[in-house]
Each structure stands twice: as structure tokens, then as C-alpha cells.
């Protein structure tokens, strides 16, 4: 049996679970090696980052979990963990160039390639997502925590799920000790998230109960940083003609996909990888995409379960595993799934056309934002779907 190599670029919420599934369900039936490439040696449980930016709220070891240690139960010939970042993809030669963390450039050949490099915050190097290595991300997170600890005023720009949760978590923790402002470009929060008007109304009410000042129909059009007495603040010029002073400014509007290494002909105008309905990259035979980098679904972690299951099945068939025949087309999830935590006491959510009770969201997510499941998730022992 000819050995086959699957290279997975990215070890986050899609790349790592996919590696576990292939190692568990496909490797026993094929001669297979998984090469998992990531600049970070640790998995960042950034589902809890909106609370993790608060000093002392979530310990580092709950947010950052070693990856390699959780692969050692598989036969060593079936996997390799490479610390590095993809710099160029060459579909014609079936190779990907990787800049190792050590500074060495390496070319890795593949039989099948999966792009799972995810996204980063659009507003600069904010550590609500990985910003490079785990060490770099932890340092940036600690620096932000220190600034938040001493800040009197915090402005969050962007009222999508991340901005709303961040403002709510900060207000729930600090109360009246800090002035929290949420700048929203739209009439109501969560615009563009396909949520029920009643859910957006509930979120706005809860934010105000927590003491958050919500500025509707307002954008930040300019920022100027000033330094005084060893601290830095930001003057925000707003679209309504006014200005705001922020000891901490958090621009949380949108994300940028990590696809700079992908040939431009494989990307759409927004930088997303163009995928067909089998999650294969358009114009290729053996390159696939999953998670935030793709153009099939909104960039939400609630969509990743179905994508992981589907792609594990498709790759199993392509590799000659236990599944036979062609794979059916992927069906993107059409119903809205949103779960919002505004601290441990306030929360709400939506599944399809149903608005969830706040106590339910608080019980499932608000208490600890799933950090109790992180170890098993990273270890592949408690994936949301136990089998293919």
C-alpha cells in the first residue's frame, strides 16, 4: 500500500479536530501520515477570550492547551506536528512552503492538503484570536489585561457577537468602576447576524442594565493616540461629529482571513478561498478548505461541526479508507445559531426561529464559556460528534 500524506495547515477549531478524526477513523485502514502545521504550540480556546481579557478571570492554562501532547496516543509514524506558518502554496507541484518558527524555510509535499488557517481580528493585533505563536498571543493578552485593569474608560467598536459579548463581559465584571461604551454603526446591535429583532432588543436591554453606553448609528472615523504619565489613551473621532477618549480602545468589527499564502486565482474578492460544494478548492483536485477561510458559510464556530464531519468523510473516501464511493455535496447550515454570554448572569441565544431562554444560555455557556470542555476537545476525546 502506497503511503499518503495529508497536510493540514492550521490547528484551531477545524484543523485539529479534523486531524483527530483522520487519525482515529482513516489511518487504521490506510498507510497515512498527517502533517499538522501551526505557528502556535498551544490551542487557543478563544471562545472564552471575551472574558479572558479581564485580568484574573480565566487562567492561562485554561485558555492555552498544548497540542503535541494530545497527539501522542496515535502511532508516531502516522503524524507530525510542525511549528511554522505557510508562506506559499504550489498546487502544480503539490507542495506548500512553510517558514518554521526556528526561521528555516521548509517545503512540504502533500497528496492531500487542507487549508484551515482561520482568521484574525480586523482591528490590529488584538489577542481575541491567535496573533502568531502562543507565546506572542499570551504576551499580548497579558499586556491588554494590564491596560484594562488600570483603565477608567473602555470603548468597544463593533456590535456583532464579539463586540457585544466583550462589552457585556467587561461591564458585568467591573460594574460602575469603569465606563464601557459600545459604538454601533447600525440602528440595533447584531445587525447582519440574522437574529430575531426580539433577541437584539433583549441584548440591548441587558447591556444597558449592565451599565454599557450604546451609541447607535455611529462609526469611529479616526483615531489618535496620546501618551501621558506613562500611559496611552486614544481619542476617537465619531461620525456624529463628537469625540470620545478611551483608555482602552477595542476595534472588534469583522475578521481578516489568513489566506495571504494562497494563490490569488483561488481566492474571491474578499480573500476567502473559493470552495465548491464538496469543500474542495475550486480549480484543484486535492486541496480542500474548512472553517473561516472558506466562502460557503458565515464565519461562526457553530458551523464548524458539520464541516469537520463532512470533510473527514470526503477525505476518507479520497484516501481509500473505510468509506467507499463519491461524497454527496455539502449542505451549508441555513438556520441561525447564536449563543451570547454577557457575563455569568445575562445571556440569550437563538436556534433557527426560536429565541432561547436566558437562563438556558447562562447555564450552558455563561458560567465558564465552555472552558470545562476544552481539554477533552483539544485531546480529541470529546468531539461534538463522536464518530464519522
CSV table of C-alpha atoms in Angstrom, one decimal:
chain,number,residue,atom,x,y,z
A,1,UNK,CA,0.0,0.0,0.0
A,2,UNK,CA,1.4,3.4,-1.0
A,3,UNK,CA,1.9,5.9,1.8
A,4,UNK,CA,-0.2,9.1,1.5
A,5,UNK,CA,0.5,12.4,3.2
A,6,UNK,CA,-2.3,14.8,4.3
A,7,UNK,CA,-1.0,18.2,5.2
A,8,UNK,CA,-3.4,20.3,7.4
A,9,UNK,CA,-2.5,24.0,7.7
A,10,UNK,CA,-3.9,25.2,11.0
A,11,UNK,CA,-4.5,23.6,14.3
A,12,UNK,CA,-7.5,25.5,15.6
A,13,UNK,CA,-11.2,24.7,15.9
A,14,UNK,CA,-11.3,22.9,12.5
A,15,UNK,CA,-7.8,21.7,11.7
A,16,UNK,CA,-7.1,19.9,15.0
A,17,UNK,CA,-10.4,18.1,15.2
A,18,UNK,CA,-10.1,17.0,11.6
A,19,UNK,CA,-6.6,15.6,12.3
A,20,UNK,CA,-8.0,13.6,15.2
A,21,UNK,CA,-10.8,12.2,13.1
A,22,UNK,CA,-8.4,11.1,10.3
A,23,UNK,CA,-6.0,9.6,12.8
A,24,UNK,CA,-8.8,7.7,14.6
A,25,UNK,CA,-11.0,6.6,11.7
A,26,UNK,CA,-8.9,6.6,8.5
A,27,UNK,CA,-5.3,5.9,9.5
A,28,UNK,CA,-6.1,2.3,10.7
A,29,UNK,CA,-7.4,1.4,7.1
A,30,UNK,CA,-4.7,3.2,5.1
A,31,UNK,CA,-1.0,3.9,5.1
A,32,UNK,CA,-1.4,7.5,6.2
A,33,UNK,CA,0.6,10.4,7.6
A,34,UNK,CA,-0.9,13.6,8.9
A,35,UNK,CA,1.3,16.6,9.0
A,36,UNK,CA,-0.3,19.3,11.1
A,37,UNK,CA,1.2,22.8,10.6
A,38,UNK,CA,0.7,25.7,13.1
A,39,UNK,CA,2.8,28.6,14.3
A,40,UNK,CA,1.3,28.0,17.8
A,41,UNK,CA,2.3,25.1,20.0
A,42,UNK,CA,-0.9,25.6,22.0
A,43,UNK,CA,-4.5,25.6,21.1
A,44,UNK,CA,-6.2,28.9,22.0
A,45,UNK,CA,-9.6,28.4,23.5
A,46,UNK,CA,-10.6,31.8,22.3
A,47,UNK,CA,-14.3,31.1,22.8
A,48,UNK,CA,-13.6,32.4,26.2
A,49,UNK,CA,-11.4,35.3,25.1
A,50,UNK,CA,-14.2,37.9,25.6
A,51,UNK,CA,-13.9,37.0,29.3
A,52,UNK,CA,-10.2,36.1,29.1
A,53,UNK,CA,-9.2,39.7,28.5
A,54,UNK,CA,-10.4,40.5,32.1
A,55,UNK,CA,-7.4,40.3,34.5
A,56,UNK,CA,-7.7,37.0,36.5
A,57,UNK,CA,-11.0,35.9,35.0
A,58,UNK,CA,-9.6,32.9,33.1
A,59,UNK,CA,-6.2,31.3,33.9
A,60,UNK,CA,-3.8,30.9,31.0
A,61,UNK,CA,-3.7,27.1,31.3
A,62,UNK,CA,-7.5,27.1,30.7
A,63,UNK,CA,-7.1,29.2,27.5
A,64,UNK,CA,-3.9,27.7,26.1
A,65,UNK,CA,-3.6,24.0,25.8
A,66,UNK,CA,-0.6,22.1,24.4
A,67,UNK,CA,-1.3,20.5,21.1
A,68,UNK,CA,1.5,17.9,20.6
A,69,UNK,CA,0.9,16.3,24.0
A,70,UNK,CA,-2.6,15.5,22.8
A,71,UNK,CA,-1.4,13.6,19.7
A,72,UNK,CA,1.0,11.2,21.4
A,73,UNK,CA,-1.6,8.5,21.7
A,74,UNK,CA,-1.5,7.9,18.0
A,75,UNK,CA,1.3,5.8,16.3
A,76,UNK,CA,4.2,8.2,15.7
A,77,UNK,CA,4.5,7.1,12.1
A,78,UNK,CA,1.0,8.5,11.5
A,79,UNK,CA,1.6,12.1,12.4
A,80,UNK,CA,4.0,15.0,12.6
A,81,UNK,CA,3.4,18.4,14.3
A,82,UNK,CA,5.3,21.2,12.5
A,83,UNK,CA,5.7,24.6,14.2
A,84,UNK,CA,5.6,27.1,11.4
A,85,UNK,CA,3.5,29.3,9.1
A,86,UNK,CA,2.6,28.6,5.4
A,87,UNK,CA,4.2,31.2,3.1
A,88,UNK,CA,3.2,29.9,-0.3
A,89,UNK,CA,1.1,27.2,-1.8
A,90,UNK,CA,2.0,25.5,-5.1
A,91,UNK,CA,-0.8,23.3,-6.4
A,92,UNK,CA,1.0,22.4,-9.6
A,93,UNK,CA,3.8,20.7,-7.6
A,94,UNK,CA,1.7,19.6,-4.7
A,95,UNK,CA,3.9,21.4,-2.2
A,96,UNK,CA,3.5,24.1,0.4
A,97,UNK,CA,6.3,26.3,1.7
A,98,UNK,CA,6.4,26.8,5.4
A,99,UNK,CA,8.5,29.3,7.4
A,100,UNK,CA,9.4,27.3,10.6
A,101,UNK,CA,9.4,29.1,13.9
A,102,UNK,CA,13.1,28.5,14.0
A,103,UNK,CA,13.5,30.7,11.0
A,104,UNK,CA,14.2,27.9,8.5
A,105,UNK,CA,12.2,27.7,5.3
A,106,UNK,CA,10.8,24.2,4.5
A,107,UNK,CA,9.0,22.8,1.5
A,108,UNK,CA,6.4,20.1,2.4
A,109,UNK,CA,5.0,17.8,-0.3
A,110,UNK,CA,1.4,16.5,0.1
A,111,UNK,CA,-1.1,14.1,-1.5
A,112,UNK,CA,-4.0,16.0,0.0
A,113,UNK,CA,-3.9,19.5,1.5
A,114,UNK,CA,-6.4,21.1,3.9
A,115,UNK,CA,-6.4,24.9,4.4
A,116,UNK,CA,-7.7,25.5,8.0
A,117,UNK,CA,-5.7,28.7,8.8
A,118,UNK,CA,-8.7,30.6,10.2
A,119,UNK,CA,-8.8,34.3,10.7
A,120,UNK,CA,-7.6,37.2,12.9
A,121,UNK,CA,-9.2,40.3,14.3
A,122,UNK,CA,-9.6,43.0,11.7
A,123,UNK,CA,-8.7,45.8,14.2
A,124,UNK,CA,-4.9,45.1,14.6
A,125,UNK,CA,-3.1,42.7,16.9
A,126,UNK,CA,-5.9,42.2,19.4
A,127,UNK,CA,-5.4,38.8,21.1
A,128,UNK,CA,-9.0,37.6,20.9
A,129,UNK,CA,-7.6,35.3,18.3
A,130,UNK,CA,-4.1,34.0,17.8
A,131,UNK,CA,-1.8,36.7,16.6
A,132,UNK,CA,1.2,34.4,15.9
A,133,UNK,CA,2.7,31.9,18.3
A,134,UNK,CA,1.1,31.0,21.6
A,135,UNK,CA,3.9,32.9,23.4
A,136,UNK,CA,3.2,36.1,21.4
A,137,UNK,CA,-0.5,35.8,21.9
A,138,UNK,CA,-0.1,35.3,25.7
A,139,UNK,CA,2.2,38.3,26.0
A,140,UNK,CA,-0.3,40.4,24.0
A,141,UNK,CA,-3.2,39.1,26.2
A,142,UNK,CA,-1.3,40.0,29.4
A,143,UNK,CA,-0.5,43.4,28.1
A,144,UNK,CA,-4.1,44.0,27.3
A,145,UNK,CA,-5.2,42.7,30.7
A,146,UNK,CA,-2.9,45.2,32.4
A,147,UNK,CA,-4.3,48.1,30.4
A,148,UNK,CA,-7.8,47.1,31.2
A,149,UNK,CA,-7.0,46.8,34.9
A,150,UNK,CA,-6.0,50.4,35.1
A,151,UNK,CA,-8.4,51.9,32.5
A,152,UNK,CA,-11.2,54.1,33.5
A,153,UNK,CA,-12.8,54.2,30.1
A,154,UNK,CA,-13.1,51.4,27.6
A,155,UNK,CA,-14.6,51.8,24.1
A,156,UNK,CA,-15.7,48.8,22.0
A,157,UNK,CA,-16.3,49.5,18.3
A,158,UNK,CA,-18.4,46.9,16.5
A,159,UNK,CA,-21.7,45.5,17.8
A,160,UNK,CA,-21.5,42.0,16.3
A,161,UNK,CA,-21.4,38.9,18.6
A,162,UNK,CA,-17.8,39.5,19.6
A,163,UNK,CA,-18.2,43.2,20.4
A,164,UNK,CA,-21.5,42.7,22.2
A,165,UNK,CA,-20.0,39.9,24.4
A,166,UNK,CA,-16.9,41.8,25.1
A,167,UNK,CA,-18.8,44.9,26.2
A,168,UNK,CA,-21.1,42.8,28.3
A,169,UNK,CA,-18.4,40.8,30.0
A,170,UNK,CA,-16.4,43.9,30.9
A,171,UNK,CA,-19.5,45.6,32.3
A,172,UNK,CA,-20.6,42.6,34.2
A,173,UNK,CA,-17.2,42.3,35.9
A,174,UNK,CA,-16.3,45.9,36.6
A,175,UNK,CA,-19.8,47.4,37.0
A,176,UNK,CA,-19.6,51.2,37.6
A,177,UNK,CA,-15.9,51.1,38.2
A,178,UNK,CA,-15.2,51.6,34.5
A,179,UNK,CA,-17.1,53.5,31.8
A,180,UNK,CA,-17.9,51.0,29.0
A,181,UNK,CA,-19.1,52.3,25.6
A,182,UNK,CA,-20.2,50.2,22.6
A,183,UNK,CA,-20.1,52.0,19.3
A,184,UNK,CA,-22.6,50.5,16.8
A,185,UNK,CA,-22.8,51.5,13.2
A,186,UNK,CA,-26.3,50.3,12.9
A,187,UNK,CA,-29.7,51.0,14.4
A,188,UNK,CA,-29.6,47.9,16.6
A,189,UNK,CA,-26.9,45.5,17.8
A,190,UNK,CA,-26.1,42.3,16.0
A,191,UNK,CA,-27.2,43.7,12.6
A,192,UNK,CA,-26.2,41.2,9.8
A,193,UNK,CA,-26.3,38.3,12.2
A,194,UNK,CA,-29.8,37.1,11.1
A,195,UNK,CA,-31.0,37.3,14.6
A,196,UNK,CA,-34.6,38.0,15.7
A,197,UNK,CA,-35.5,41.6,16.4
A,198,UNK,CA,-36.6,40.5,19.8
A,199,UNK,CA,-33.2,39.0,20.5
A,200,UNK,CA,-31.4,42.2,19.5
A,201,UNK,CA,-33.8,44.1,21.7
A,202,UNK,CA,-33.1,41.8,24.7
A,203,UNK,CA,-29.3,42.2,24.2
A,204,UNK,CA,-29.6,46.0,24.1
A,205,UNK,CA,-31.7,46.0,27.3
A,206,UNK,CA,-29.3,43.7,29.1
A,207,UNK,CA,-26.3,45.8,28.0
A,208,UNK,CA,-27.9,48.9,29.4
A,209,UNK,CA,-28.8,47.1,32.6
A,210,UNK,CA,-25.1,46.3,33.0
A,211,UNK,CA,-24.3,50.0,32.5
A,212,UNK,CA,-23.0,49.8,28.9
A,213,UNK,CA,-23.5,53.1,27.0
A,214,UNK,CA,-24.6,52.0,23.4
A,215,UNK,CA,-24.1,54.6,20.7
A,216,UNK,CA,-26.3,53.6,17.7
A,217,UNK,CA,-25.8,54.7,14.1
A,218,UNK,CA,-22.3,55.8,14.9
A,219,UNK,CA,-18.9,54.9,13.5
A,220,UNK,CA,-15.3,55.6,14.5
A,221,UNK,CA,-13.8,57.5,11.6
A,222,UNK,CA,-10.4,58.5,13.1
A,223,UNK,CA,-8.2,57.5,16.0
A,224,UNK,CA,-5.3,59.5,17.6
A,225,UNK,CA,-3.2,58.0,20.4
A,226,UNK,CA,-1.7,60.2,23.1
A,227,UNK,CA,0.8,59.4,25.8
A,228,UNK,CA,0.9,61.0,29.2
A,229,UNK,CA,2.5,59.9,32.5
A,230,UNK,CA,3.5,56.6,31.1
A,231,UNK,CA,0.0,55.6,29.9
A,232,UNK,CA,-1.5,55.8,26.4
A,233,UNK,CA,-5.1,56.8,25.6
A,234,UNK,CA,-6.9,57.1,22.3
A,235,UNK,CA,-9.1,60.0,21.1
A,236,UNK,CA,-11.8,58.7,18.8
A,237,UNK,CA,-13.5,60.9,16.2
A,238,UNK,CA,-17.0,59.7,15.6
A,239,UNK,CA,-19.2,60.0,12.6
A,240,UNK,CA,-21.7,62.1,14.5
A,241,UNK,CA,-19.1,64.9,14.9
A,242,UNK,CA,-18.3,64.2,18.6
A,243,UNK,CA,-15.1,62.7,20.1
A,244,UNK,CA,-14.5,60.0,22.8
A,245,UNK,CA,-11.5,59.5,25.0
A,246,UNK,CA,-10.7,55.8,25.6
A,247,UNK,CA,-8.0,54.5,27.9
A,248,UNK,CA,-8.5,51.2,26.1
A,249,UNK,CA,-9.9,51.1,22.5
A,250,UNK,CA,-11.1,47.7,21.2
A,251,UNK,CA,-12.0,47.7,17.4
A,252,UNK,CA,-14.0,44.5,17.1
A,253,UNK,CA,-15.6,44.9,13.7
A,254,UNK,CA,-15.0,41.9,11.5
A,255,UNK,CA,-12.2,39.5,10.9
A,256,UNK,CA,-9.5,39.0,8.2
A,257,UNK,CA,-8.9,35.5,6.8
A,258,UNK,CA,-5.4,34.1,7.0
A,259,UNK,CA,-5.0,33.3,3.3
A,260,UNK,CA,-2.1,35.5,2.2
A,261,UNK,CA,-0.1,32.5,1.1
A,262,UNK,CA,-2.8,31.2,-1.2
A,263,UNK,CA,-2.5,31.9,-5.0
A,264,UNK,CA,-4.8,34.8,-5.9
A,265,UNK,CA,-6.7,32.8,-8.5
A,266,UNK,CA,-8.0,30.6,-5.7
A,267,UNK,CA,-9.4,33.5,-3.7
A,268,UNK,CA,-12.6,35.6,-4.1
A,269,UNK,CA,-12.6,39.4,-3.9
A,270,UNK,CA,-12.7,39.3,0.0
A,271,UNK,CA,-9.7,37.0,0.3
A,272,UNK,CA,-11.8,33.9,1.0
A,273,UNK,CA,-10.8,30.6,-0.5
A,274,UNK,CA,-13.2,29.6,-3.3
A,275,UNK,CA,-14.7,26.2,-2.4
A,276,UNK,CA,-17.1,24.0,-4.4
A,277,UNK,CA,-19.9,22.1,-2.8
A,278,UNK,CA,-17.6,19.3,-1.8
A,279,UNK,CA,-15.3,21.7,0.2
A,280,UNK,CA,-12.6,21.2,-2.5
A,281,UNK,CA,-10.8,24.4,-3.6
A,282,UNK,CA,-12.1,25.3,-7.0
A,283,UNK,CA,-9.6,24.5,-9.8
A,284,UNK,CA,-7.8,21.8,-7.8
A,285,UNK,CA,-8.2,18.1,-7.2
A,286,UNK,CA,-6.5,17.6,-3.9
A,287,UNK,CA,-6.8,20.9,-2.0
A,288,UNK,CA,-9.6,21.4,0.5
A,289,UNK,CA,-10.7,24.2,2.7
A,290,UNK,CA,-12.6,24.4,6.0
A,291,UNK,CA,-13.6,27.0,8.6
A,292,UNK,CA,-13.2,30.8,8.4
A,293,UNK,CA,-11.1,30.7,5.3
A,294,UNK,CA,-13.9,29.4,3.1
A,295,UNK,CA,-16.8,31.1,1.3
A,296,UNK,CA,-19.6,28.6,1.9
A,297,UNK,CA,-20.9,29.8,5.3
A,298,UNK,CA,-20.8,32.6,7.8
A,299,UNK,CA,-17.6,32.6,9.9
A,300,UNK,CA,-19.1,31.2,13.1
A,301,UNK,CA,-17.8,28.4,15.3
A,302,UNK,CA,-21.4,26.9,15.3
A,303,UNK,CA,-20.9,26.0,11.7
A,304,UNK,CA,-17.7,24.0,12.1
A,305,UNK,CA,-19.1,20.7,13.5
A,306,UNK,CA,-20.9,19.9,10.2
A,307,UNK,CA,-17.9,20.9,8.2
A,308,UNK,CA,-15.5,18.7,10.1
A,309,UNK,CA,-17.7,15.7,9.8
A,310,UNK,CA,-18.2,16.2,6.1
A,311,UNK,CA,-14.6,16.8,5.2
A,312,UNK,CA,-13.4,13.9,7.3
A,313,UNK,CA,-15.8,11.7,5.3
A,314,UNK,CA,-14.7,13.2,2.0
A,315,UNK,CA,-11.0,12.7,2.7
A,316,UNK,CA,-11.6,9.2,4.0
A,317,UNK,CA,-13.1,8.4,0.6
A,318,UNK,CA,-10.3,10.2,-1.3
A,319,UNK,CA,-7.7,8.3,0.7
A,320,UNK,CA,-9.2,4.9,0.3
A,321,UNK,CA,-10.3,4.5,3.8
A,322,UNK,CA,-13.4,2.6,5.1
A,323,UNK,CA,-15.8,4.8,3.2
A,324,UNK,CA,-16.3,4.0,-0.5
A,325,UNK,CA,-17.9,5.8,-3.4
A,326,UNK,CA,-18.3,9.5,-4.1
A,327,UNK,CA,-19.3,12.0,-1.5
A,328,UNK,CA,-22.5,14.0,-1.6
A,329,UNK,CA,-22.5,17.7,-1.8
A,330,UNK,CA,-22.1,19.7,1.4
A,331,UNK,CA,-25.3,21.3,2.6
A,332,UNK,CA,-24.5,24.6,4.4
A,333,UNK,CA,-26.4,25.2,7.6
A,334,UNK,CA,-29.2,27.6,6.9
A,335,UNK,CA,-30.6,28.2,10.4
A,336,UNK,CA,-29.2,30.9,12.6
A,337,UNK,CA,-27.4,29.6,15.7
A,338,UNK,CA,-26.2,32.3,18.2
A,339,UNK,CA,-25.3,31.9,21.9
A,340,UNK,CA,-24.4,35.2,23.7
A,341,UNK,CA,-22.9,35.5,27.1
A,342,UNK,CA,-22.9,38.9,28.8
A,343,UNK,CA,-21.1,37.8,32.0
A,344,UNK,CA,-22.3,35.0,34.2
A,345,UNK,CA,-25.8,36.3,34.8
A,346,UNK,CA,-27.0,37.7,31.4
A,347,UNK,CA,-27.3,35.8,28.2
A,348,UNK,CA,-29.5,34.9,25.3
A,349,UNK,CA,-29.5,32.9,22.1
A,350,UNK,CA,-31.3,31.7,19.0
A,351,UNK,CA,-31.6,28.4,17.2
A,352,UNK,CA,-33.5,28.8,13.9
A,353,UNK,CA,-36.6,30.9,14.6
A,354,UNK,CA,-36.5,30.1,18.3
A,355,UNK,CA,-35.2,32.5,20.9
A,356,UNK,CA,-33.6,30.7,23.8
A,357,UNK,CA,-34.3,31.5,27.4
A,358,UNK,CA,-31.6,33.5,29.1
A,359,UNK,CA,-31.2,31.0,32.0
A,360,UNK,CA,-30.5,28.2,29.5
A,361,UNK,CA,-27.7,30.1,27.8
A,362,UNK,CA,-26.3,31.1,31.2
A,363,UNK,CA,-26.3,27.5,32.4
A,364,UNK,CA,-24.6,26.1,29.2
A,365,UNK,CA,-22.3,29.0,28.3
A,366,UNK,CA,-22.4,31.9,30.7
A,367,UNK,CA,-20.9,30.1,33.7
A,368,UNK,CA,-17.5,29.3,32.2
A,369,UNK,CA,-17.8,29.7,28.4
A,370,UNK,CA,-17.1,26.0,27.8
A,371,UNK,CA,-13.6,26.1,29.3
A,372,UNK,CA,-14.5,22.9,31.2
A,373,UNK,CA,-14.8,21.1,27.8
A,374,UNK,CA,-11.6,22.5,26.3
A,375,UNK,CA,-9.1,19.7,27.4
A,376,UNK,CA,-11.3,16.9,26.0
A,377,UNK,CA,-11.9,18.9,22.8
A,378,UNK,CA,-8.2,19.5,22.2
A,379,UNK,CA,-7.5,15.9,23.1
A,380,UNK,CA,-10.0,14.6,20.6
A,381,UNK,CA,-11.7,12.7,23.4
A,382,UNK,CA,-14.9,14.7,23.4
A,383,UNK,CA,-15.6,16.0,19.9
A,384,UNK,CA,-19.1,17.2,19.4
A,385,UNK,CA,-19.7,14.2,17.1
A,386,UNK,CA,-18.1,11.0,18.4
A,387,UNK,CA,-17.9,9.1,15.1
A,388,UNK,CA,-18.0,9.7,11.3
